[in-house]
Amino acid sequence: MLKYILFLVVIFLVAADNNGIEALTDKGYSSGLIMLYRGLGALCVFLLFAVYRKSDLKPKNWKPHILRLIINGLSAWFLIYSFKFLSAGTVALFQRMDIPLLILIAVFSKNYRSSLQFYLSIWTIFIIIFFVLSANIIDEDPKGFLYVGASIVLSALSFFIIKKQSETEGGMSLGVLYLSGIVIWGVGITSYSGAGLSVRMEDMWLFILSGGLLALISICSIILFKRYHAEKVRLPFALGALATLGLEMIIENKVFTVSHIGLSVLLTGIMITICLNPSDPIKISGK
């Protein structure tokens, strides 16, 4: 029962978080500024949780952490910047393309994965290509897919680094470094662009909410990774992508095209199947 509650919480958090980023983007805030305050708020909440848990936050090996700071921060910037061109639902859906990508990488690295996962991942890539080529039909800016794609590739690279680090580092330590990377990149991008650090007081609550959501998602991810294998952990995030689309239509009082909704449902269904990796159907014989 606890598993299902945790999965539902993550689905809601992902949907709310993606729509929060879109709201900040629509208000004209730069991606660097969103990263800075969102990451800073999440880092504060995360550190309080780590202190409460009395977790050891000191890294045992700095070199992989430095590489992750670079990769995770850049990946976060590509993702947030893509909201300027794509809807929240589309960004959330494409963000989960790391699921089939990691399956394919595992297979070509001669690591065991089921045939079902492999072939569904191949089909997912073909559908994604069709999705991108149909950007005008679904009313999306094709440039946004380039930024999401770059974020996915970097996220996949980060996954393998984290997988190796998790053998020696604690989950809370990895989480702090991840959020620190977002803050550092946010400061750097904002300073370079000269956008300034000020935000309107009436929007402060949205930044605080966004930071809190990111912190909760990070904490839930650590809990899930301790209990389940990588594909199972991504299940609520895949469902969260579809929930993002639904919440976006409710908040903005709009309805996406049938093609957009249909492709989103199809891709989400495929990714759910990849995550669950069901066994072969059992033949039921009549009496």
mmCIF file of N, CA, C and O in Angstrom, residues 62-148:
data_model
loop_
_atom_site.group_PDB
_atom_site.id
_atom_site.type_symbol
_atom_site.label_atom_id
_atom_site.label_comp_id
_atom_site.label_asym_id
_atom_site.label_seq_id
_atom_site.Cartn_x
_atom_site.Cartn_y
_atom_site.Cartn_z
ATOM 1 N N TRP A 62 35.924 13.170 -4.862
ATOM 2 C CA TRP A 62 35.451 14.427 -5.438
ATOM 3 C C TRP A 62 35.392 14.436 -6.966
ATOM 4 O O TRP A 62 34.564 15.130 -7.554
ATOM 5 N N LYS A 63 36.269 13.688 -7.630
ATOM 6 C CA LYS A 63 36.362 13.795 -9.086
ATOM 7 C C LYS A 63 35.052 13.480 -9.816
ATOM 8 O O LYS A 63 34.612 14.252 -10.670
ATOM 9 N N PRO A 64 34.395 12.353 -9.502
ATOM 10 C CA PRO A 64 33.106 12.084 -10.161
ATOM 11 C C PRO A 64 32.046 13.148 -9.838
ATOM 12 O O PRO A 64 31.202 13.463 -10.675
ATOM 13 N N HIS A 65 32.101 13.703 -8.631
ATOM 14 C CA HIS A 65 31.139 14.731 -8.239
ATOM 15 C C HIS A 65 31.318 15.990 -9.080
ATOM 16 O O HIS A 65 30.334 16.632 -9.476
ATOM 17 N N ILE A 66 32.546 16.362 -9.341
ATOM 18 C CA ILE A 66 32.806 17.552 -10.158
ATOM 19 C C ILE A 66 32.257 17.352 -11.572
ATOM 20 O O ILE A 66 31.643 18.252 -12.149
ATOM 21 N N LEU A 67 32.465 16.151 -12.103
ATOM 22 C CA LEU A 67 31.934 15.844 -13.431
ATOM 23 C C LEU A 67 30.414 15.903 -13.423
ATOM 24 O O LEU A 67 29.793 16.427 -14.355
ATOM 25 N N ARG A 68 29.804 15.386 -12.351
ATOM 26 C CA ARG A 68 28.338 15.428 -12.244
ATOM 27 C C ARG A 68 27.827 16.853 -12.106
ATOM 28 O O ARG A 68 26.752 17.185 -12.631
ATOM 29 N N LEU A 69 28.542 17.704 -11.398
ATOM 30 C CA LEU A 69 28.139 19.109 -11.272
ATOM 31 C C LEU A 69 28.019 19.748 -12.641
ATOM 32 O O LEU A 69 27.094 20.524 -12.918
ATOM 33 N N ILE A 70 28.971 19.414 -13.499
ATOM 34 C CA ILE A 70 28.967 19.979 -14.851
ATOM 35 C C ILE A 70 27.820 19.400 -15.679
ATOM 36 O O ILE A 70 27.036 20.135 -16.287
ATOM 37 N N ILE A 71 27.707 18.076 -15.690
ATOM 38 C CA ILE A 71 26.709 17.403 -16.525
ATOM 39 C C ILE A 71 25.287 17.693 -16.059
ATOM 40 O O ILE A 71 24.411 18.051 -16.858
ATOM 41 N N ASN A 72 25.030 17.549 -14.750
ATOM 42 C CA ASN A 72 23.669 17.757 -14.237
ATOM 43 C C ASN A 72 23.213 19.198 -14.392
ATOM 44 O O ASN A 72 22.054 19.460 -14.733
ATOM 45 N N GLY A 73 24.113 20.148 -14.131
ATOM 46 C CA GLY A 73 23.742 21.549 -14.275
ATOM 47 C C GLY A 73 23.409 21.905 -15.700
ATOM 48 O O GLY A 73 22.416 22.592 -15.976
ATOM 49 N N LEU A 74 24.232 21.435 -16.641
ATOM 50 C CA LEU A 74 23.985 21.713 -18.053
ATOM 51 C C LEU A 74 22.713 21.031 -18.533
ATOM 52 O O LEU A 74 21.930 21.601 -19.296
ATOM 53 N N SER A 75 22.483 19.811 -18.063
ATOM 54 C CA SER A 75 21.262 19.084 -18.424
ATOM 55 C C SER A 75 20.024 19.827 -17.928
ATOM 56 O O SER A 75 19.021 19.946 -18.644
ATOM 57 N N ALA A 76 20.090 20.340 -16.696
ATOM 58 C CA ALA A 76 18.958 21.095 -16.123
ATOM 59 C C ALA A 76 18.698 22.370 -16.919
ATOM 60 O O ALA A 76 17.537 22.751 -17.130
ATOM 61 N N TRP A 77 19.779 23.029 -17.368
ATOM 62 C CA TRP A 77 19.591 24.265 -18.137
ATOM 63 C C TRP A 77 18.925 23.973 -19.473
ATOM 64 O O TRP A 77 17.985 24.670 -19.872
ATOM 65 N N PHE A 78 19.381 22.932 -20.181
ATOM 66 C CA PHE A 78 18.763 22.559 -21.463
ATOM 67 C C PHE A 78 17.278 22.268 -21.266
ATOM 68 O O PHE A 78 16.435 22.686 -22.073
ATOM 69 N N LEU A 79 16.966 21.545 -20.184
ATOM 70 C CA LEU A 79 15.570 21.156 -19.941
ATOM 71 C C LEU A 79 14.702 22.376 -19.683
ATOM 72 O O LEU A 79 13.627 22.527 -20.288
ATOM 73 N N ILE A 80 15.130 23.249 -18.773
ATOM 74 C CA ILE A 80 14.324 24.423 -18.431
ATOM 75 C C ILE A 80 14.220 25.380 -19.618
ATOM 76 O O ILE A 80 13.157 25.974 -19.873
ATOM 77 N N TYR A 81 15.291 25.515 -20.380
ATOM 78 C CA TYR A 81 15.267 26.409 -21.545
ATOM 79 C C TYR A 81 14.280 25.918 -22.600
ATOM 80 O O TYR A 81 13.688 26.713 -23.327
ATOM 81 N N SER A 82 14.060 24.604 -22.671
ATOM 82 C CA SER A 82 13.137 24.052 -23.669
ATOM 83 C C SER A 82 11.693 24.478 -23.422
ATOM 84 O O SER A 82 10.865 24.434 -24.340
ATOM 85 N N PHE A 83 11.377 24.907 -22.194
ATOM 86 C CA PHE A 83 10.017 25.360 -21.892
ATOM 87 C C PHE A 83 9.660 26.636 -22.665
ATOM 88 O O PHE A 83 8.492 26.985 -22.762
ATOM 89 N N LYS A 84 10.657 27.325 -23.198
ATOM 90 C CA LYS A 84 10.395 28.513 -24.006
ATOM 91 C C LYS A 84 9.779 28.139 -25.350
ATOM 92 O O LYS A 84 9.165 28.979 -26.022
ATOM 93 N N PHE A 85 9.960 26.891 -25.761
ATOM 94 C CA PHE A 85 9.524 26.464 -27.083
ATOM 95 C C PHE A 85 8.440 25.387 -27.059
ATOM 96 O O PHE A 85 7.708 25.223 -28.026
ATOM 97 N N LEU A 86 8.354 24.638 -25.959
ATOM 98 C CA LEU A 86 7.433 23.512 -25.882
ATOM 99 C C LEU A 86 6.499 23.651 -24.686
ATOM 100 O O LEU A 86 6.812 24.336 -23.719
ATOM 101 N N SER A 87 5.369 22.977 -24.757
ATOM 102 C CA SER A 87 4.440 22.959 -23.629
ATOM 103 C C SER A 87 5.004 22.084 -22.520
ATOM 104 O O SER A 87 5.875 21.245 -22.752
ATOM 105 N N ALA A 88 4.493 22.275 -21.320
ATOM 106 C CA ALA A 88 4.979 21.507 -20.161
ATOM 107 C C ALA A 88 4.775 20.013 -20.373
ATOM 108 O O ALA A 88 5.646 19.196 -20.042
ATOM 109 N N GLY A 89 3.627 19.642 -20.939
ATOM 110 C CA GLY A 89 3.334 18.227 -21.173
ATOM 111 C C GLY A 89 4.305 17.588 -22.142
ATOM 112 O O GLY A 89 4.739 16.449 -21.947
ATOM 113 N N THR A 90 4.668 18.315 -23.189
ATOM 114 C CA THR A 90 5.599 17.782 -24.183
ATOM 115 C C THR A 90 7.004 17.652 -23.604
ATOM 116 O O THR A 90 7.690 16.655 -23.826
ATOM 117 N N VAL A 91 7.436 18.652 -22.839
ATOM 118 C CA VAL A 91 8.751 18.588 -22.202
ATOM 119 C C VAL A 91 8.807 17.399 -21.254
ATOM 120 O O VAL A 91 9.778 16.625 -21.251
ATOM 121 N N ALA A 92 7.775 17.238 -20.434
ATOM 122 C CA ALA A 92 7.741 16.140 -19.462
ATOM 123 C C ALA A 92 7.778 14.788 -20.159
ATOM 124 O O ALA A 92 8.460 13.859 -19.712
ATOM 125 N N LEU A 93 7.044 14.677 -21.271
ATOM 126 C CA LEU A 93 7.005 13.420 -22.021
ATOM 127 C C LEU A 93 8.366 13.097 -22.621
ATOM 128 O O LEU A 93 8.868 11.978 -22.495
ATOM 129 N N PHE A 94 8.987 14.070 -23.263
ATOM 130 C CA PHE A 94 10.279 13.839 -23.903
ATOM 131 C C PHE A 94 11.392 13.648 -22.879
ATOM 132 O O PHE A 94 12.381 12.961 -23.159
ATOM 133 N N GLN A 95 11.242 14.229 -21.717
ATOM 134 C CA GLN A 95 12.236 14.024 -20.657
ATOM 135 C C GLN A 95 12.339 12.554 -20.288
ATOM 136 O O GLN A 95 13.397 12.061 -19.911
ATOM 137 N N ARG A 96 11.246 11.841 -20.421
ATOM 138 C CA ARG A 96 11.234 10.424 -20.070
ATOM 139 C C ARG A 96 11.734 9.526 -21.186
ATOM 140 O O ARG A 96 11.682 8.303 -21.080
ATOM 141 N N MET A 97 12.258 10.128 -22.237
ATOM 142 C CA MET A 97 12.893 9.323 -23.274
ATOM 143 C C MET A 97 14.194 8.705 -22.791
ATOM 144 O O MET A 97 14.817 7.916 -23.490
ATOM 145 N N ASP A 98 14.617 9.089 -21.581
ATOM 146 C CA ASP A 98 15.790 8.440 -21.008
ATOM 147 C C ASP A 98 15.508 6.967 -20.714
ATOM 148 O O ASP A 98 16.440 6.156 -20.637
ATOM 149 N N ILE A 99 14.228 6.610 -20.589
ATOM 150 C CA ILE A 99 13.868 5.218 -20.306
ATOM 151 C C ILE A 99 14.270 4.299 -21.455
ATOM 152 O O ILE A 99 15.054 3.364 -21.263
ATOM 153 N N PRO A 100 13.768 4.523 -22.693
ATOM 154 C CA PRO A 100 14.210 3.652 -23.792
ATOM 155 C C PRO A 100 15.691 3.827 -24.129
ATOM 156 O O PRO A 100 16.353 2.863 -24.529
ATOM 157 N N LEU A 101 16.222 5.031 -23.949
ATOM 158 C CA LEU A 101 17.635 5.270 -24.249
ATOM 159 C C LEU A 101 18.541 4.416 -23.360
ATOM 160 O O LEU A 101 19.494 3.777 -23.838
ATOM 161 N N LEU A 102 18.232 4.385 -22.063
ATOM 162 C CA LEU A 102 19.042 3.595 -21.133
ATOM 163 C C LEU A 102 18.892 2.095 -21.393
ATOM 164 O O LEU A 102 19.843 1.328 -21.204
ATOM 165 N N ILE A 103 17.710 1.668 -21.835
ATOM 166 C CA ILE A 103 17.506 0.263 -22.190
ATOM 167 C C ILE A 103 18.390 -0.117 -23.365
ATOM 168 O O ILE A 103 19.082 -1.148 -23.354
ATOM 169 N N LEU A 104 18.409 0.724 -24.397
ATOM 170 C CA LEU A 104 19.212 0.447 -25.580
ATOM 171 C C LEU A 104 20.706 0.460 -25.256
ATOM 172 O O LEU A 104 21.468 -0.384 -25.743
ATOM 173 N N ILE A 105 21.116 1.413 -24.431
ATOM 174 C CA ILE A 105 22.527 1.464 -24.031
ATOM 175 C C ILE A 105 22.912 0.198 -23.268
ATOM 176 O O ILE A 105 23.989 -0.377 -23.481
ATOM 177 N N ALA A 106 22.021 -0.248 -22.387
ATOM 178 C CA ALA A 106 22.292 -1.458 -21.604
ATOM 179 C C ALA A 106 22.421 -2.681 -22.509
ATOM 180 O O ALA A 106 23.324 -3.510 -22.335
ATOM 181 N N VAL A 107 21.531 -2.781 -23.493
ATOM 182 C CA VAL A 107 21.557 -3.934 -24.404
ATOM 183 C C VAL A 107 22.829 -3.941 -25.236
ATOM 184 O O VAL A 107 23.506 -4.978 -25.368
ATOM 185 N N PHE A 108 23.175 -2.792 -25.799
ATOM 186 C CA PHE A 108 24.381 -2.721 -26.635
ATOM 187 C C PHE A 108 25.658 -2.823 -25.801
ATOM 188 O O PHE A 108 26.735 -3.052 -26.342
ATOM 189 N N SER A 109 25.520 -2.636 -24.482
ATOM 190 C CA SER A 109 26.664 -2.839 -23.585
ATOM 191 C C SER A 109 26.715 -4.272 -23.085
ATOM 192 O O SER A 109 27.477 -4.604 -22.183
ATOM 193 N N LYS A 110 25.829 -5.121 -23.668
ATOM 194 C CA LYS A 110 25.757 -6.553 -23.359
ATOM 195 C C LYS A 110 25.312 -6.810 -21.921
ATOM 196 O O LYS A 110 25.742 -7.766 -21.283
ATOM 197 N N ASN A 111 24.438 -5.906 -21.428
ATOM 198 C CA ASN A 111 23.785 -6.145 -20.144
ATOM 199 C C ASN A 111 22.385 -6.686 -20.411
ATOM 200 O O ASN A 111 21.719 -6.261 -21.360
ATOM 201 N N TYR A 112 21.922 -7.578 -19.565
ATOM 202 C CA TYR A 112 20.656 -8.263 -19.811
ATOM 203 C C TYR A 112 19.462 -7.319 -19.718
ATOM 204 O O TYR A 112 19.327 -6.554 -18.777
ATOM 205 N N ARG A 113 18.626 -7.355 -20.736
ATOM 206 C CA ARG A 113 17.305 -6.736 -20.724
ATOM 207 C C ARG A 113 16.387 -7.636 -21.533
ATOM 208 O O ARG A 113 16.836 -8.337 -22.443
ATOM 209 N N SER A 114 15.094 -7.607 -21.238
ATOM 210 C CA SER A 114 14.174 -8.492 -21.950
ATOM 211 C C SER A 114 13.992 -8.044 -23.392
ATOM 212 O O SER A 114 14.185 -6.869 -23.733
ATOM 213 N N SER A 115 13.597 -8.979 -24.243
ATOM 214 C CA SER A 115 13.336 -8.665 -25.651
ATOM 215 C C SER A 115 12.209 -7.648 -25.773
ATOM 216 O O SER A 115 12.229 -6.779 -26.645
ATOM 217 N N LEU A 116 11.217 -7.769 -24.893
ATOM 218 C CA LEU A 116 10.091 -6.839 -24.915
ATOM 219 C C LEU A 116 10.580 -5.412 -24.682
ATOM 220 O O LEU A 116 10.203 -4.486 -25.425
ATOM 221 N N GLN A 117 11.424 -5.205 -23.691
ATOM 222 C CA GLN A 117 11.950 -3.875 -23.405
ATOM 223 C C GLN A 117 12.771 -3.343 -24.577
ATOM 224 O O GLN A 117 12.675 -2.163 -24.931
ATOM 225 N N PHE A 118 13.569 -4.217 -25.167
ATOM 226 C CA PHE A 118 14.436 -3.796 -26.271
ATOM 227 C C PHE A 118 13.614 -3.340 -27.477
ATOM 228 O O PHE A 118 13.818 -2.239 -28.004
ATOM 229 N N TYR A 119 12.673 -4.162 -27.926
ATOM 230 C CA TYR A 119 11.910 -3.822 -29.130
ATOM 231 C C TYR A 119 10.963 -2.646 -28.902
ATOM 232 O O TYR A 119 10.756 -1.821 -29.797
ATOM 233 N N LEU A 120 10.400 -2.555 -27.718
ATOM 234 C CA LEU A 120 9.559 -1.393 -27.423
ATOM 235 C C LEU A 120 10.394 -0.108 -27.408
ATOM 236 O O LEU A 120 9.912 0.954 -27.824
ATOM 237 N N SER A 121 11.621 -0.193 -26.941
ATOM 238 C CA SER A 121 12.508 0.976 -26.935
ATOM 239 C C SER A 121 12.817 1.420 -28.365
ATOM 240 O O SER A 121 12.854 2.620 -28.661
ATOM 241 N N ILE A 122 13.029 0.440 -29.264
ATOM 242 C CA ILE A 122 13.257 0.760 -30.677
ATOM 243 C C ILE A 122 12.046 1.480 -31.264
ATOM 244 O O ILE A 122 12.167 2.520 -31.935
ATOM 245 N N TRP A 123 10.854 0.950 -30.997
ATOM 246 C CA TRP A 123 9.633 1.563 -31.516
ATOM 247 C C TRP A 123 9.425 2.954 -30.931
ATOM 248 O O TRP A 123 8.933 3.864 -31.610
ATOM 249 N N THR A 124 9.804 3.127 -29.688
ATOM 250 C CA THR A 124 9.674 4.443 -29.056
ATOM 251 C C THR A 124 10.513 5.478 -29.791
ATOM 252 O O THR A 124 10.062 6.609 -30.016
ATOM 253 N N ILE A 125 11.716 5.105 -30.189
ATOM 254 C CA ILE A 125 12.589 6.024 -30.925
ATOM 255 C C ILE A 125 11.937 6.436 -32.238
ATOM 256 O O ILE A 125 11.945 7.616 -32.612
ATOM 257 N N PHE A 126 11.348 5.469 -32.967
ATOM 258 C CA PHE A 126 10.685 5.780 -34.236
ATOM 259 C C PHE A 126 9.487 6.719 -34.029
ATOM 260 O O PHE A 126 9.267 7.656 -34.811
ATOM 261 N N ILE A 127 8.721 6.475 -32.967
ATOM 262 C CA ILE A 127 7.559 7.336 -32.687
ATOM 263 C C ILE A 127 8.014 8.737 -32.317
ATOM 264 O O ILE A 127 7.400 9.735 -32.705
ATOM 265 N N ILE A 128 9.123 8.833 -31.581
ATOM 266 C CA ILE A 128 9.672 10.135 -31.207
ATOM 267 C C ILE A 128 10.082 10.915 -32.446
ATOM 268 O O ILE A 128 9.834 12.121 -32.562
ATOM 269 N N ILE A 129 10.719 10.217 -33.396
ATOM 270 C CA ILE A 129 11.113 10.872 -34.649
ATOM 271 C C ILE A 129 9.884 11.410 -35.366
ATOM 272 O O ILE A 129 9.873 12.548 -35.869
ATOM 273 N N PHE A 130 8.810 10.609 -35.393
ATOM 274 C CA PHE A 130 7.565 11.065 -36.016
ATOM 275 C C PHE A 130 6.994 12.260 -35.261
ATOM 276 O O PHE A 130 6.504 13.224 -35.861
ATOM 277 N N PHE A 131 7.064 12.212 -33.939
ATOM 278 C CA PHE A 131 6.580 13.302 -33.086
ATOM 279 C C PHE A 131 7.297 14.606 -33.438
ATOM 280 O O PHE A 131 6.673 15.655 -33.618
ATOM 281 N N VAL A 132 8.624 14.528 -33.574
ATOM 282 C CA VAL A 132 9.417 15.720 -33.880
ATOM 283 C C VAL A 132 9.102 16.244 -35.274
ATOM 284 O O VAL A 132 8.955 17.452 -35.483
ATOM 285 N N LEU A 133 9.010 15.331 -36.256
ATOM 286 C CA LEU A 133 8.715 15.738 -37.634
ATOM 287 C C LEU A 133 7.307 16.318 -37.757
ATOM 288 O O LEU A 133 7.028 17.066 -38.700
ATOM 289 N N SER A 134 6.432 15.965 -36.804
ATOM 290 C CA SER A 134 5.054 16.473 -36.817
ATOM 291 C C SER A 134 4.876 17.658 -35.880
ATOM 292 O O SER A 134 3.757 17.968 -35.468
ATOM 293 N N ALA A 135 5.977 18.347 -35.557
ATOM 294 C CA ALA A 135 5.929 19.441 -34.586
ATOM 295 C C ALA A 135 4.927 20.520 -34.973
ATOM 296 O O ALA A 135 4.223 21.067 -34.121
ATOM 297 N N ASN A 136 4.847 20.830 -36.264
ATOM 298 C CA ASN A 136 3.907 21.869 -36.711
ATOM 299 C C ASN A 136 2.457 21.417 -36.555
ATOM 300 O O ASN A 136 1.574 22.227 -36.267
ATOM 301 N N ILE A 137 2.240 20.114 -36.751
ATOM 302 C CA ILE A 137 0.883 19.574 -36.622
ATOM 303 C C ILE A 137 0.403 19.650 -35.178
ATOM 304 O O ILE A 137 -0.762 19.954 -34.899
ATOM 305 N N ILE A 138 1.315 19.374 -34.236
ATOM 306 C CA ILE A 138 0.939 19.388 -32.818
ATOM 307 C C ILE A 138 1.216 20.745 -32.166
ATOM 308 O O ILE A 138 1.178 20.879 -30.953
ATOM 309 N N ASP A 139 1.496 21.759 -33.001
ATOM 310 C CA ASP A 139 1.657 23.135 -32.540
ATOM 311 C C ASP A 139 2.801 23.282 -31.532
ATOM 312 O O ASP A 139 2.624 23.833 -30.447
ATOM 313 N N GLU A 140 3.979 22.776 -31.891
ATOM 314 C CA GLU A 140 5.162 22.912 -31.056
ATOM 315 C C GLU A 140 6.314 23.453 -31.892
ATOM 316 O O GLU A 140 6.367 23.246 -33.116
ATOM 317 N N ASP A 141 7.241 24.150 -31.262
ATOM 318 C CA ASP A 141 8.417 24.686 -31.941
ATOM 319 C C ASP A 141 9.503 23.613 -31.988
ATOM 320 O O ASP A 141 9.973 23.170 -30.933
ATOM 321 N N PRO A 142 9.934 23.180 -33.185
ATOM 322 C CA PRO A 142 10.921 22.095 -33.307
ATOM 323 C C PRO A 142 12.222 22.373 -32.553
ATOM 324 O O PRO A 142 12.903 21.432 -32.135
ATOM 325 N N LYS A 143 12.599 23.645 -32.380
ATOM 326 C CA LYS A 143 13.847 23.953 -31.683
ATOM 327 C C LYS A 143 13.841 23.410 -30.258
ATOM 328 O O LYS A 143 14.893 23.050 -29.708
ATOM 329 N N GLY A 144 12.674 23.356 -29.647
ATOM 330 C CA GLY A 144 12.588 22.867 -28.279
ATOM 331 C C GLY A 144 13.027 21.430 -28.131
ATOM 332 O O GLY A 144 13.598 21.040 -27.100
ATOM 333 N N PHE A 145 12.797 20.613 -29.180
ATOM 334 C CA PHE A 145 13.176 19.201 -29.107
ATOM 335 C C PHE A 145 14.690 19.030 -29.049
ATOM 336 O O PHE A 145 15.189 18.054 -28.477
ATOM 337 N N LEU A 146 15.425 19.947 -29.665
ATOM 338 C CA LEU A 146 16.888 19.875 -29.626
ATOM 339 C C LEU A 146 17.398 20.044 -28.193
ATOM 340 O O LEU A 146 18.300 19.327 -27.753
ATOM 341 N N TYR A 147 16.798 20.990 -27.457
ATOM 342 C CA TYR A 147 17.222 21.233 -26.077
ATOM 343 C C TYR A 147 16.826 20.076 -25.162
ATOM 344 O O TYR A 147 17.616 19.660 -24.303
ATOM 345 N N VAL A 148 15.622 19.542 -25.349
ATOM 346 C CA VAL A 148 15.214 18.394 -24.539
ATOM 347 C C VAL A 148 16.106 17.191 -24.844
ATOM 348 O O VAL A 148 16.520 16.460 -23.941
#
